[in-house]
Amino acid sequence: MANSTEPQKPQNTKKNKKKGATLDTFYGAKIQNTEQTEDNIKENAPKPSKGNGNSPQTYEEFESEMTKKMEAFWEEKLEIMQKKFTHLQNQFDQTVKENQALKARIRQLEDNDRVKEQESIKQSQNTKKLEENIKYLTDKVIDLENRGRRDNLRIIGLPDKPEINTKLDMVIQDIIKENCPKILEQGGNTATDRAHRTPSTLNPQKTTPRNVIAKFQSYQTKEKILQEARKRQFRYKGMPIRVTQDLASSTLNDRKAWNMIFRKARELGLQPRISYPAKLTIYFQGKVWAFNKIEDFQLFAKKRPELCGKFDTKIKSRNTE
C-alpha cells in the first residue's frame, strides 16, 4: 500500500501581516491594498496539493486562476479610476474655460473702467471750463449792467407817499436846490430822463420806503451831486436821506457785506471808502490799502497789532475780484 502524504498547506507568511492602509481614490472611495486582497483570495480558494496528482486542482492551476482574478479585479478598479479621472479631467477643462472667460471679462471691465475714468477726467475738465466761462460771462453782464447805470443815482430814505411818488422829478430838483445849490448857480443840467421807485410794487411787510432811481441827462451833473453827497448828509425838507450810485443788485449786495467793517474802520479813523465795483480802501500808516475780499482784509488786520482783534466779525459774502 503506497504511502500517501497529506497535502501540506502552504504557509501563509503574510497572514499575520498588519493590514495595509487604504488607498483613497479621487472621490474618497477606499480600495484594499494588494496584500490584503491576495490573502482573502487565498483563504477562500480550494487548497491545492502537490502530492500524487489526485488533487482536483494543481498549485499551478490555482496560481493561474488567482492571477486572472487579480487581473480582473485591477482591470475593474482601473476602469473605475479611469472613468473618474476622465470626469475630473472634464471638470478641470470646464473650470479652465470658465477661468479664461472670467479673465477676459475682468480685462473687459478694466478697459471699460479705464475708458470711463478718462471720460470722467475730460468731463471734469469741460465742467471746469464751463464754470470759468459762466463766471466770466456773469461778471461781464454785471459790469455791463453797472455801466448802463452810470447816469443813475439811488435816493434812499425818501418818504414813500402818493404826493411824492406822483411828482418825483420835481422832488429831485428840490433836493438839489436844498443840498447843492452851487450846481444850479453854475448852470448845470440837472434835468432827469425819468425817476421811479424800485421795486415797482409796494411790499406792505417792509417798513422802510422804497428806493428812488433817477436817471440824469448829464453824467457830469450826476457826478457832482454824488461828490457832494459823500461830503455831508443830504436832507429833504429836513428829513435825512442818502444819495448813492445806482448799481446792479449783486454789486450792491457785495458792497453791503462791507458795512460792519466800514463802520468800524470809520470809528478808527481809517478813512474807508468803497470803490467800484465793491472794493474797500483804507488809509493806514501813511498808505492807501485796497481789498477785494473780506477775508483778505481780516488777514491784513490780524497781522497789525493796531487792528488785531477789532475786525473779527465773520461775514459771508460774494465779493467780485
Coordinates of C-alpha atoms in Angstrom, one line a residue:
M1 CA 0.0 0.0 0.0
A2 CA 1.5 3.1 -1.1
N3 CA 2.3 5.7 1.4
S4 CA 0.3 8.8 0.9
T5 CA 1.1 12.1 2.3
E6 CA -1.4 14.6 3.3
P7 CA -1.3 17.7 1.3
Q8 CA 0.6 20.3 3.1
K9 CA -0.9 23.7 3.4
P10 CA 1.3 26.4 2.1
Q11 CA 2.3 28.5 4.9
N12 CA 0.7 31.9 4.8
T13 CA 3.6 34.0 5.6
K14 CA 1.6 37.1 5.1
K15 CA -1.4 36.1 7.2
N16 CA -0.1 37.8 10.3
K17 CA 1.0 40.8 8.5
K18 CA -0.7 44.0 9.5
K19 CA -3.3 45.0 7.1
G20 CA -2.1 47.7 4.7
A21 CA -3.5 51.2 4.7
T22 CA -6.4 52.1 2.4
L23 CA -5.9 53.9 -0.9
D24 CA -8.1 56.9 -1.3
T25 CA -9.5 57.4 -4.7
F26 CA -10.3 60.8 -6.2
Y27 CA -13.7 60.8 -4.7
G28 CA -12.9 59.2 -1.4
A29 CA -13.7 55.6 -2.2
K30 CA -11.4 53.1 -0.4
I31 CA -9.7 50.1 -2.1
Q32 CA -8.0 47.4 0.0
N33 CA -4.2 47.0 -0.7
T34 CA -2.8 44.2 -2.8
E35 CA -1.6 42.1 0.1
Q36 CA -4.9 42.0 1.9
T37 CA -6.8 41.2 -1.4
E38 CA -4.3 38.3 -2.1
D39 CA -4.8 36.9 1.4
N40 CA -8.6 37.0 1.1
I41 CA -8.5 35.2 -2.3
K42 CA -6.1 32.5 -0.9
E43 CA -8.2 31.9 2.1
N44 CA -11.3 31.3 0.1
A45 CA -9.7 29.3 -2.6
P46 CA -9.6 25.4 -2.6
K47 CA -6.4 24.0 -1.0
P48 CA -4.1 22.7 -3.7
S49 CA -1.9 19.6 -3.3
K50 CA 1.5 18.8 -4.9
G51 CA 1.4 15.1 -3.8
N52 CA 0.3 12.2 -6.1
G53 CA -1.6 14.4 -8.5
N54 CA -5.0 13.2 -7.4
S55 CA -6.0 16.7 -6.2
P56 CA -8.7 18.2 -8.4
Q57 CA -6.6 21.4 -8.9
T58 CA -2.8 21.7 -9.0
Y59 CA -0.9 24.5 -7.4
E60 CA 0.0 26.0 -10.8
E61 CA -3.7 26.0 -11.9
F62 CA -4.7 27.6 -8.7
E63 CA -1.9 30.2 -9.1
S64 CA -3.0 30.9 -12.7
E65 CA -6.6 31.3 -11.6
M66 CA -5.7 33.6 -8.8
T67 CA -3.6 35.7 -11.2
K68 CA -6.6 36.0 -13.6
K69 CA -8.9 37.1 -10.7
M70 CA -6.4 39.6 -9.6
E71 CA -6.0 41.0 -13.1
A72 CA -9.8 41.1 -13.5
F73 CA -10.0 42.9 -10.1
W74 CA -7.5 45.5 -11.0
E75 CA -8.9 46.0 -14.5
E76 CA -12.3 46.7 -13.0
K77 CA -10.7 49.1 -10.5
L78 CA -8.6 50.7 -13.2
E79 CA -11.7 51.2 -15.4
I80 CA -13.5 52.9 -12.5
M81 CA -10.5 55.1 -11.8
Q82 CA -10.2 56.0 -15.5
K83 CA -13.9 57.0 -15.6
K84 CA -13.5 59.1 -12.5
F85 CA -10.3 60.6 -13.9
T86 CA -12.0 61.4 -17.2
H87 CA -14.9 63.0 -15.3
L88 CA -12.4 65.0 -13.2
Q89 CA -10.4 66.0 -16.3
N90 CA -13.6 67.2 -17.9
Q91 CA -14.5 69.3 -14.9
F92 CA -10.9 70.7 -14.8
D93 CA -11.2 71.6 -18.5
Q94 CA -14.5 73.3 -17.8
T95 CA -13.0 75.2 -14.9
V96 CA -10.1 76.3 -17.1
K97 CA -12.6 77.6 -19.7
E98 CA -14.6 79.4 -17.1
N99 CA -11.5 80.9 -15.6
Q100 CA -10.4 82.1 -19.1
A101 CA -13.8 83.6 -19.7
L102 CA -13.7 85.3 -16.3
K103 CA -10.2 86.7 -17.0
A104 CA -11.5 88.0 -20.4
R105 CA -14.5 89.6 -18.6
I106 CA -12.2 91.2 -16.0
R107 CA -9.9 92.6 -18.7
Q108 CA -13.0 94.0 -20.5
L109 CA -14.3 95.6 -17.2
E110 CA -10.9 97.1 -16.5
D111 CA -10.8 98.5 -20.0
N112 CA -14.3 99.9 -19.6
D113 CA -13.3 101.4 -16.2
R114 CA -10.2 103.0 -17.8
V115 CA -12.3 104.5 -20.6
K116 CA -14.9 105.8 -18.1
E117 CA -12.1 107.3 -15.9
Q118 CA -10.7 109.1 -19.0
E119 CA -14.2 110.3 -19.9
S120 CA -14.7 111.4 -16.3
I121 CA -11.5 113.4 -16.4
K122 CA -12.5 115.0 -19.7
Q123 CA -15.9 115.8 -18.3
S124 CA -14.4 117.4 -15.2
Q125 CA -12.1 119.5 -17.4
N126 CA -15.1 120.5 -19.5
T127 CA -17.1 121.3 -16.4
K128 CA -14.3 123.5 -15.1
K129 CA -14.0 125.3 -18.3
L130 CA -17.8 125.9 -18.4
E131 CA -17.7 127.2 -14.8
E132 CA -14.9 129.6 -15.7
N133 CA -16.9 130.7 -18.8
I134 CA -20.0 131.2 -16.7
K135 CA -18.2 133.2 -14.1
Y136 CA -16.6 135.4 -16.8
L137 CA -19.9 135.9 -18.6
T138 CA -21.7 136.6 -15.3
D139 CA -19.0 139.2 -14.3
K140 CA -19.3 140.7 -17.8
V141 CA -23.0 141.0 -17.6
I142 CA -22.8 142.6 -14.1
D143 CA -20.2 145.1 -15.4
L144 CA -22.3 146.0 -18.4
E145 CA -25.3 146.5 -16.2
N146 CA -23.3 148.7 -13.9
R147 CA -22.0 150.7 -16.8
G148 CA -25.6 151.1 -18.1
R149 CA -26.5 152.7 -14.8
R150 CA -23.6 155.2 -14.8
D151 CA -26.0 158.1 -15.2
N152 CA -28.3 157.0 -12.4
L153 CA -28.5 158.0 -8.7
R154 CA -30.2 156.0 -6.0
I155 CA -32.1 158.0 -3.3
I156 CA -32.6 156.1 -0.1
G157 CA -35.0 157.2 2.7
L158 CA -37.3 159.4 0.7
P159 CA -40.8 159.0 2.2
D160 CA -43.0 156.6 0.1
K161 CA -46.1 158.8 -0.1
P162 CA -48.5 159.3 -3.1
E163 CA -48.0 163.1 -3.1
I164 CA -44.2 162.4 -3.6
N165 CA -44.4 159.5 -6.0
T166 CA -46.6 161.4 -8.5
K167 CA -44.0 164.2 -8.9
L168 CA -40.6 162.6 -8.3
D169 CA -38.9 164.8 -11.0
M170 CA -39.8 167.9 -9.1
V171 CA -38.9 166.4 -5.7
I172 CA -35.4 165.6 -7.1
Q173 CA -35.0 169.2 -8.2
D174 CA -36.0 170.3 -4.7
I175 CA -33.3 168.0 -3.2
I176 CA -30.7 169.6 -5.5
K177 CA -31.7 173.1 -4.5
E178 CA -31.7 172.2 -0.8
N179 CA -28.4 170.4 -0.7
C180 CA -26.2 171.6 -3.6
P181 CA -27.4 174.9 -4.9
K182 CA -24.0 175.6 -6.4
I183 CA -24.7 173.2 -9.2
L184 CA -27.7 175.3 -10.2
E185 CA -25.7 178.5 -9.9
Q186 CA -23.1 177.2 -12.2
G187 CA -25.8 176.4 -14.8
G188 CA -25.5 172.7 -14.6
N189 CA -28.0 170.5 -16.4
T190 CA -30.0 168.9 -13.5
A191 CA -32.8 167.5 -15.7
T192 CA -33.7 163.8 -15.4
D193 CA -34.9 161.5 -18.1
R194 CA -37.0 159.5 -15.6
A195 CA -37.4 158.7 -12.0
H196 CA -39.2 155.8 -10.4
R197 CA -39.5 153.7 -7.3
T198 CA -37.9 150.2 -7.0
P199 CA -39.4 147.7 -6.8
S200 CA -42.4 148.9 -8.6
T201 CA -44.8 147.1 -6.3
L202 CA -45.1 148.2 -2.7
N203 CA -44.4 145.4 -0.1
P204 CA -46.6 146.1 2.9
Q205 CA -44.3 143.9 5.1
K206 CA -41.4 146.3 4.6
T207 CA -41.4 149.3 6.9
T208 CA -38.6 151.2 5.0
P209 CA -39.5 153.3 2.0
R210 CA -38.7 152.0 -1.5
N211 CA -35.6 153.5 -3.1
V212 CA -35.9 156.0 -5.9
I213 CA -33.8 155.6 -9.1
A214 CA -33.2 158.9 -11.0
K215 CA -31.6 158.9 -14.5
F216 CA -29.9 162.2 -15.2
Q217 CA -29.3 163.6 -18.7
S218 CA -25.8 164.8 -17.8
Y219 CA -23.2 162.4 -16.4
Q220 CA -21.1 165.3 -15.1
T221 CA -24.0 166.7 -13.1
K222 CA -24.7 163.3 -11.6
E223 CA -21.1 163.0 -10.5
K224 CA -21.1 166.5 -8.9
I225 CA -24.2 165.6 -6.9
L226 CA -22.6 162.3 -5.8
Q227 CA -19.5 164.1 -4.7
E228 CA -21.5 166.5 -2.6
A229 CA -23.5 163.5 -1.1
R230 CA -20.2 161.9 0.0
K231 CA -19.2 165.1 1.9
R232 CA -22.3 165.6 4.0
Q233 CA -25.7 164.3 4.9
F234 CA -28.4 165.1 2.4
R235 CA -31.9 166.1 3.5
Y236 CA -35.3 166.6 2.0
K237 CA -37.4 169.1 3.9
G238 CA -35.4 168.5 7.0
M239 CA -35.6 164.7 6.8
P240 CA -32.3 162.8 6.3
I241 CA -31.9 160.9 3.1
R242 CA -28.9 159.2 1.4
V243 CA -27.8 159.5 -2.2
T244 CA -25.5 156.8 -3.7
Q245 CA -24.5 155.5 -7.1
D246 CA -27.1 153.2 -8.7
L247 CA -25.6 149.7 -9.3
A248 CA -26.6 146.1 -10.1
S249 CA -28.2 144.2 -7.2
S250 CA -25.4 141.8 -7.0
T251 CA -22.8 144.6 -6.7
L252 CA -25.0 146.3 -4.1
N253 CA -25.0 143.1 -2.0
D254 CA -21.3 142.9 -2.3
R255 CA -21.0 146.4 -1.0
K256 CA -23.4 145.8 1.8
A257 CA -21.2 143.0 3.0
W258 CA -18.5 145.6 4.0
N259 CA -21.0 147.6 6.2
M260 CA -19.8 146.4 9.6
I261 CA -16.1 146.7 8.7
F262 CA -16.7 150.0 7.0
R263 CA -18.3 151.5 10.2
K264 CA -15.6 150.1 12.4
A265 CA -12.9 151.5 10.1
R266 CA -14.6 154.9 10.2
E267 CA -14.6 154.8 14.0
L268 CA -10.8 154.1 14.0
G269 CA -10.2 157.0 11.6
L270 CA -9.0 154.8 8.7
Q271 CA -11.0 156.9 6.1
P272 CA -12.7 153.9 4.5
R273 CA -14.2 154.1 1.0
I274 CA -16.0 151.6 -1.2
S275 CA -14.7 152.0 -4.8
Y276 CA -16.1 150.3 -7.9
P277 CA -17.3 147.6 -8.0
A278 CA -17.1 146.6 -4.4
K279 CA -13.6 147.3 -3.2
L280 CA -12.7 148.6 0.2
T281 CA -9.9 151.1 0.6
I282 CA -8.5 152.5 3.8
Y283 CA -5.7 154.9 4.8
F284 CA -3.4 153.3 7.3
Q285 CA 0.2 154.2 8.3
G286 CA 0.5 156.8 5.5
K287 CA -0.5 154.3 2.8
V288 CA -3.8 153.5 0.9
W289 CA -4.7 149.9 1.1
A290 CA -7.3 148.2 -1.1
F291 CA -9.1 144.9 -0.5
N292 CA -11.4 142.9 -2.9
K293 CA -12.4 140.3 -0.3
I294 CA -13.4 140.5 3.4
E295 CA -11.0 137.5 4.1
D296 CA -8.1 139.5 2.7
F297 CA -8.9 142.4 5.0
Q298 CA -9.3 140.2 8.1
L299 CA -5.9 138.6 7.4
F300 CA -4.4 142.0 7.0
A301 CA -5.9 143.2 10.3
K302 CA -4.6 140.1 12.2
K303 CA -1.0 140.9 11.2
R304 CA -1.3 144.5 12.5
P305 CA -1.2 144.9 16.3
E306 CA -3.1 148.2 16.0
L307 CA -6.0 146.4 14.2
C308 CA -5.8 142.9 15.6
G309 CA -9.0 141.7 17.3
K310 CA -11.0 144.7 16.2
F311 CA -12.4 143.2 12.9
D312 CA -13.2 139.6 14.0
T313 CA -16.8 139.7 12.7
K314 CA -17.5 136.7 10.4
I315 CA -19.5 137.8 7.4
K316 CA -20.5 135.7 4.4
S317 CA -20.4 137.5 1.1
R318 CA -19.7 137.1 -2.6
N319 CA -17.1 139.6 -3.5
T320 CA -16.2 140.3 -7.1
E321 CA -12.5 140.4 -7.8

